[in-house]
One Martini backbone bead per residue (centre of mass of N, CA, C, O) as a GRO file, in nm:
protein
  262
    1MET     BB    1  -6.918  -2.338  11.221
    2LYS     BB    2  -7.001  -2.316  10.901
    3LYS     BB    3  -7.245  -2.460  10.723
    4ILE     BB    4  -7.280  -2.696  10.452
    5ASP     BB    5  -7.510  -2.758  10.177
    6GLY     BB    6  -7.517  -2.924   9.915
    7VAL     BB    7  -7.444  -2.735   9.600
    8LYS     BB    8  -7.391  -2.431   9.670
    9HIS     BB    9  -7.075  -2.440   9.739
   10GLU     BB   10  -6.971  -2.486   9.439
   11LEU     BB   11  -6.995  -2.147   9.386
   12ASN     BB   12  -6.775  -2.063   9.544
   13PRO     BB   13  -6.475  -1.911   9.518
   14MET     BB   14  -6.294  -2.160   9.595
   15SER     BB   15  -6.420  -2.352   9.382
   16LEU     BB   16  -6.338  -2.176   9.138
   17VAL     BB   17  -6.038  -2.202   9.187
   18ALA     BB   18  -6.032  -2.510   9.164
   19LEU     BB   19  -6.117  -2.509   8.869
   20VAL     BB   20  -5.871  -2.360   8.755
   21LEU     BB   21  -5.654  -2.551   8.884
   22SER     BB   22  -5.746  -2.798   8.727
   23PHE     BB   23  -5.653  -2.697   8.454
   24VAL     BB   24  -5.359  -2.659   8.531
   25SER     BB   25  -5.301  -2.950   8.618
   26LEU     BB   26  -5.378  -3.082   8.346
   27ALA     BB   27  -5.166  -2.931   8.181
   28LEU     BB   28  -4.917  -3.035   8.330
   29VAL     BB   29  -4.969  -3.341   8.298
   30THR     BB   30  -4.980  -3.342   7.988
   31SER     BB   31  -4.686  -3.224   7.943
   32LEU     BB   32  -4.528  -3.469   8.072
   33PHE     BB   33  -4.551  -3.660   7.814
   34PHE     BB   34  -4.335  -3.444   7.649
   35ILE     BB   35  -4.123  -3.472   7.888
   36PRO     BB   36  -3.842  -3.544   8.011
   37ARG     BB   37  -3.742  -3.665   8.320
   38ASN     BB   38  -3.447  -3.507   8.310
   39ASP     BB   39  -3.588  -3.251   8.308
   40ARG     BB   40  -3.632  -2.950   8.472
   41VAL     BB   41  -3.933  -2.898   8.397
   42TYR     BB   42  -4.045  -3.161   8.511
   43THR     BB   43  -3.976  -3.100   8.808
   44LEU     BB   44  -4.136  -2.837   8.825
   45PHE     BB   45  -4.420  -2.952   8.759
   46ILE     BB   46  -4.431  -3.150   8.994
   47THR     BB   47  -4.411  -2.938   9.219
   48ILE     BB   48  -4.662  -2.770   9.143
   49ASP     BB   49  -4.866  -3.003   9.152
   50THR     BB   50  -4.824  -3.061   9.454
   51MET     BB   51  -4.922  -2.785   9.556
   52ILE     BB   52  -5.208  -2.810   9.438
   53CYS     BB   53  -5.286  -3.066   9.595
   54LEU     BB   54  -5.270  -2.936   9.876
   55PHE     BB   55  -5.498  -2.739   9.824
   56PHE     BB   56  -5.719  -2.947   9.771
   57TRP     BB   57  -5.706  -3.086  10.048
   58LEU     BB   58  -5.773  -2.838  10.218
   59GLN     BB   59  -6.048  -2.775  10.087
   60LEU     BB   60  -6.186  -3.051  10.132
   61THR     BB   61  -6.152  -3.058  10.441
   62ALA     BB   62  -6.306  -2.798  10.502
   63ASP     BB   63  -6.576  -2.889  10.367
   64LEU     BB   64  -6.615  -3.140  10.543
   65LEU     BB   65  -6.630  -2.992  10.822
   66ARG     BB   66  -6.882  -2.801  10.714
   67SER     BB   67  -7.057  -3.031  10.668
   68GLY     BB   68  -7.372  -3.168  10.744
   69ASN     BB   69  -7.308  -3.424  10.532
   70LYS     BB   70  -7.042  -3.626  10.520
   71LYS     BB   71  -7.131  -3.874  10.361
   72ALA     BB   72  -7.235  -3.721  10.109
   73PHE     BB   73  -6.971  -3.575  10.048
   74LEU     BB   74  -6.795  -3.832  10.002
   75LYS     BB   75  -6.976  -3.952   9.778
   76THR     BB   76  -6.919  -3.704   9.579
   77HIS     BB   77  -6.578  -3.644   9.647
   78TRP     BB   78  -6.386  -3.894   9.605
   79PRO     BB   79  -6.247  -3.820   9.331
   80ASP     BB   80  -6.097  -3.567   9.445
   81TYR     BB   81  -5.912  -3.716   9.640
   82LEU     BB   82  -5.769  -3.894   9.431
   83ALA     BB   83  -5.682  -3.644   9.242
   84SER     BB   84  -5.494  -3.527   9.507
   85ILE     BB   85  -5.265  -3.720   9.473
   86PRO     BB   86  -4.950  -3.715   9.481
   87ILE     BB   87  -4.737  -3.815   9.196
   88ILE     BB   88  -5.011  -3.932   9.068
   89GLU     BB   89  -5.090  -3.813   8.767
   90PRO     BB   90  -5.331  -3.980   8.632
   91LEU     BB   91  -5.545  -3.898   8.860
   92ARG     BB   92  -5.598  -3.600   8.764
   93PHE     BB   93  -5.834  -3.672   8.553
   94MET     BB   94  -6.063  -3.688   8.778
   95ARG     BB   95  -6.121  -3.371   8.775
   96LEU     BB   96  -6.348  -3.374   8.559
   97VAL     BB   97  -6.579  -3.411   8.755
   98GLN     BB   98  -6.555  -3.131   8.889
   99ILE     BB   99  -6.574  -2.960   8.637
  100PHE     BB  100  -6.857  -3.054   8.537
  101ARG     BB  101  -7.011  -2.987   8.797
  102VAL     BB  102  -6.961  -2.678   8.801
  103ILE     BB  103  -7.050  -2.609   8.512
  104ARG     BB  104  -7.344  -2.705   8.556
  105LEU     BB  105  -7.401  -2.477   8.783
  106ILE     BB  106  -7.329  -2.265   8.561
  107ARG     BB  107  -7.598  -2.107   8.415
  108SER     BB  108  -7.510  -1.804   8.484
  109GLY     BB  109  -7.364  -1.499   8.529
  110GLN     BB  110  -7.564  -1.395   8.746
  111GLN     BB  111  -7.532  -1.627   8.948
  112LEU     BB  112  -7.227  -1.602   8.985
  113LEU     BB  113  -7.225  -1.304   9.079
  114ARG     BB  114  -7.400  -1.349   9.333
  115HIS     BB  115  -7.201  -1.536   9.482
  116ILE     BB  116  -6.965  -1.335   9.491
  117LEU     BB  117  -7.121  -1.106   9.645
  118ASP     BB  118  -7.183  -1.287   9.901
  119TYR     BB  119  -6.840  -1.349   9.890
  120ARG     BB  120  -6.614  -1.117   9.897
  121ARG     BB  121  -6.382  -1.207  10.082
  122GLU     BB  122  -6.349  -1.487   9.962
  123ALA     BB  123  -6.290  -1.376   9.678
  124THR     BB  124  -6.027  -1.234   9.755
  125ILE     BB  125  -5.875  -1.483   9.856
  126ALA     BB  126  -5.905  -1.644   9.593
  127THR     BB  127  -5.755  -1.440   9.413
  128ILE     BB  128  -5.485  -1.451   9.558
  129LEU     BB  129  -5.432  -1.755   9.520
  130LEU     BB  130  -5.451  -1.757   9.213
  131LEU     BB  131  -5.229  -1.549   9.149
  132LEU     BB  132  -5.003  -1.698   9.297
  133THR     BB  133  -5.014  -1.959   9.131
  134VAL     BB  134  -4.970  -1.831   8.852
  135LEU     BB  135  -4.700  -1.692   8.910
  136VAL     BB  136  -4.543  -1.946   8.991
  137THR     BB  137  -4.592  -2.114   8.739
  138VAL     BB  138  -4.513  -1.914   8.511
  139GLY     BB  139  -4.252  -1.789   8.625
  140SER     BB  140  -4.079  -2.048   8.673
  141SER     BB  141  -4.100  -2.160   8.385
  142LEU     BB  142  -3.987  -1.917   8.223
  143ILE     BB  143  -3.715  -1.872   8.372
  144LEU     BB  144  -3.602  -2.154   8.310
  145ILE     BB  145  -3.619  -2.139   8.000
  146ILE     BB  146  -3.461  -1.874   7.956
  147GLU     BB  147  -3.195  -1.922   8.140
  148SER     BB  148  -3.091  -2.206   8.025
  149LYS     BB  149  -2.955  -2.068   7.758
  150ASP     BB  150  -2.751  -1.945   7.959
  151PRO     BB  151  -2.426  -1.993   8.083
  152ASN     BB  152  -2.455  -1.747   8.319
  153ALA     BB  153  -2.669  -1.870   8.475
  154ASN     BB  154  -2.830  -1.908   8.824
  155ILE     BB  155  -3.093  -2.055   8.695
  156GLN     BB  156  -3.108  -2.431   8.686
  157SER     BB  157  -3.357  -2.505   8.874
  158ALA     BB  158  -3.654  -2.562   9.025
  159ASP     BB  159  -3.592  -2.449   9.313
  160GLU     BB  160  -3.469  -2.181   9.212
  161ALA     BB  161  -3.720  -2.077   9.060
  162ILE     BB  162  -3.921  -2.076   9.298
  163TRP     BB  163  -3.753  -1.901   9.490
  164TRP     BB  164  -3.738  -1.653   9.302
  165VAL     BB  165  -4.042  -1.596   9.282
  166PHE     BB  166  -4.102  -1.549   9.583
  167VAL     BB  167  -3.895  -1.320   9.622
  168THR     BB  168  -4.016  -1.135   9.400
  169ILE     BB  169  -4.307  -1.107   9.500
  170SER     BB  170  -4.204  -0.994   9.790
  171THR     BB  171  -3.961  -0.785   9.727
  172VAL     BB  172  -3.686  -0.866   9.861
  173GLY     BB  173  -3.415  -0.947   9.722
  174TYR     BB  174  -3.138  -1.123   9.788
  175GLY     BB  175  -2.942  -1.208   9.519
  176ASP     BB  176  -2.877  -1.519   9.467
  177HIS     BB  177  -3.107  -1.488   9.242
  178TYR     BB  178  -3.087  -1.393   8.887
  179PRO     BB  179  -3.129  -1.240   8.597
  180VAL     BB  180  -2.936  -1.212   8.272
  181THR     BB  181  -3.156  -1.166   8.081
  182THR     BB  182  -3.380  -0.972   7.921
  183LEU     BB  183  -3.635  -1.147   7.954
  184GLY     BB  184  -3.590  -1.199   8.257
  185LYS     BB  185  -3.614  -0.897   8.345
  186ILE     BB  186  -3.899  -0.853   8.239
  187LEU     BB  187  -4.029  -1.071   8.411
  188ALA     BB  188  -3.946  -0.950   8.685
  189THR     BB  189  -4.107  -0.687   8.652
  190VAL     BB  190  -4.387  -0.819   8.640
  191ILE     BB  191  -4.374  -0.972   8.913
  192ILE     BB  192  -4.329  -0.726   9.094
  193THR     BB  193  -4.590  -0.577   9.019
  194CYS     BB  194  -4.780  -0.808   9.107
  195GLY     BB  195  -4.678  -0.824   9.401
  196VAL     BB  196  -4.769  -0.543   9.489
  197GLY     BB  197  -5.071  -0.590   9.427
  198LEU     BB  198  -5.106  -0.837   9.612
  199PHE     BB  199  -5.031  -0.689   9.883
  200GLY     BB  200  -5.255  -0.481   9.854
  201MET     BB  201  -5.487  -0.684   9.886
  202VAL     BB  202  -5.406  -0.786  10.166
  203ALA     BB  203  -5.424  -0.513  10.310
  204GLY     BB  204  -5.724  -0.461  10.243
  205LEU     BB  205  -5.836  -0.712  10.383
  206ILE     BB  206  -5.732  -0.654  10.668
  207SER     BB  207  -5.869  -0.376  10.692
  208SER     BB  208  -6.164  -0.480  10.668
  209PHE     BB  209  -6.157  -0.657  10.927
  210VAL     BB  210  -6.078  -0.423  11.130
  211SER     BB  211  -6.289  -0.174  11.040
  212ASP     BB  212  -6.541  -0.366  11.040
  213PRO     BB  213  -6.810  -0.385  11.265
  214ASN     BB  214  -7.008  -0.582  11.060
  215LYS     BB  215  -6.864  -0.868  10.995
  216HIS     BB  216  -7.076  -1.060  11.172
  217LYS     BB  217  -7.307  -0.940  11.003
  218PRO     BB  218  -7.555  -0.991  10.815
  219SER     BB  219  -7.689  -0.899  10.539
  220PRO     BB  220  -7.986  -0.797  10.412
  221GLN     BB  221  -7.961  -0.957  10.149
  222HIS     BB  222  -7.922  -1.230  10.289
  223HIS     BB  223  -8.190  -1.235  10.436
  224ASP     BB  224  -8.371  -1.213  10.187
  225HIS     BB  225  -8.266  -1.464  10.044
  226MET     BB  226  -8.341  -1.668  10.269
  227HIS     BB  227  -8.642  -1.598  10.281
  228TRP     BB  228  -8.718  -1.674   9.985
  229GLU     BB  229  -8.616  -1.964   9.997
  230LYS     BB  230  -8.815  -2.057  10.219
  231ILE     BB  231  -9.074  -1.994  10.064
  232LEU     BB  232  -9.019  -2.179   9.820
  233ASP     BB  233  -8.996  -2.441   9.978
  234ASN     BB  234  -9.283  -2.431  10.099
  235GLN     BB  235  -9.429  -2.421   9.827
  236GLU     BB  236  -9.330  -2.693   9.718
  237GLN     BB  237  -9.448  -2.865   9.948
  238LEU     BB  238  -9.743  -2.778   9.907
  239LEU     BB  239  -9.774  -2.873   9.612
  240LYS     BB  240  -9.711  -3.167   9.669
  241ARG     BB  241  -9.950  -3.217   9.864
  242ILE     BB  242 -10.171  -3.145   9.663
  243ASP     BB  243 -10.104  -3.362   9.456
  244ASP     BB  244 -10.147  -3.601   9.649
  245LEU     BB  245 -10.444  -3.536   9.715
  246GLU     BB  246 -10.555  -3.551   9.426
  247GLN     BB  247 -10.471  -3.843   9.377
  248ARG     BB  248 -10.639  -3.969   9.606
  249LEU     BB  249 -10.918  -3.863   9.512
  250ALA     BB  250 -10.912  -4.005   9.239
  251GLU     BB  251 -10.886  -4.292   9.348
  252SER     BB  252 -11.144  -4.289   9.527
  253SER     BB  253 -11.339  -4.225   9.293
  254GLN     BB  254 -11.285  -4.482   9.131
  255HIS     BB  255 -11.368  -4.681   9.353
  256GLY     BB  256 -11.661  -4.577   9.378
  257LYS     BB  257 -11.751  -4.644   9.088
  258ARG     BB  258 -11.694  -4.947   9.103
  259GLY     BB  259 -11.893  -5.006   9.339
  260LYS     BB  260 -12.153  -4.916   9.187
  261GLU     BB  261 -12.131  -5.112   8.947
  262LYS     BB  262 -12.148  -5.372   9.141
   0.00000   0.00000   0.00000
């Protein structure tokens, strides 16, 4: 299992997806304050927020298992664990700690692009998960809002809306739930198109894993990057030792002058 250390993993693609989903989760939780509890949209948002929380827990647990210093990881990320507890919506605002931490690490677009290029396959997986979450969140919310206004609609609850979105994304089309309004049918067309593209990305990802014989070998760019990082670290340690030596020489010189004066 590949180990991760320090804050470098904060800029990997999965962490960037978690950053975007944190904004989505905060938006959902904030909107809950303005929606009655007996409203169907309220139930839908609670369900989606719970799904996002499960993703957060899986990501945090995976990063914890891969961390070289688990105690330091827990010390840094304990607010993220609390913010990922489902059903307790006010805790979700603790994700602001994660948001500010990642934003602080994104110093330039060039640095961000370099991290994405270093983890291309992970970036593809992260993009698929992000698009899937956005499609489910936006699609189920819109279809429930649009169809609830029509008395002949057969999508009337949160679970029916989420089920319809998953069936539509997968292009299975069971036919048990379907839109009856014009806007609902337009939305279904968009979701079907996005679903086809999404599965095309999945097929391409699987094909790259199967056909690439060098998938387990680090790239030369990665070797060069690690080599230069090691050189810079050694240089910093050497400069620090030189500074300490100069400081000691200065102190001993001052002591020598004082001894001569006495």
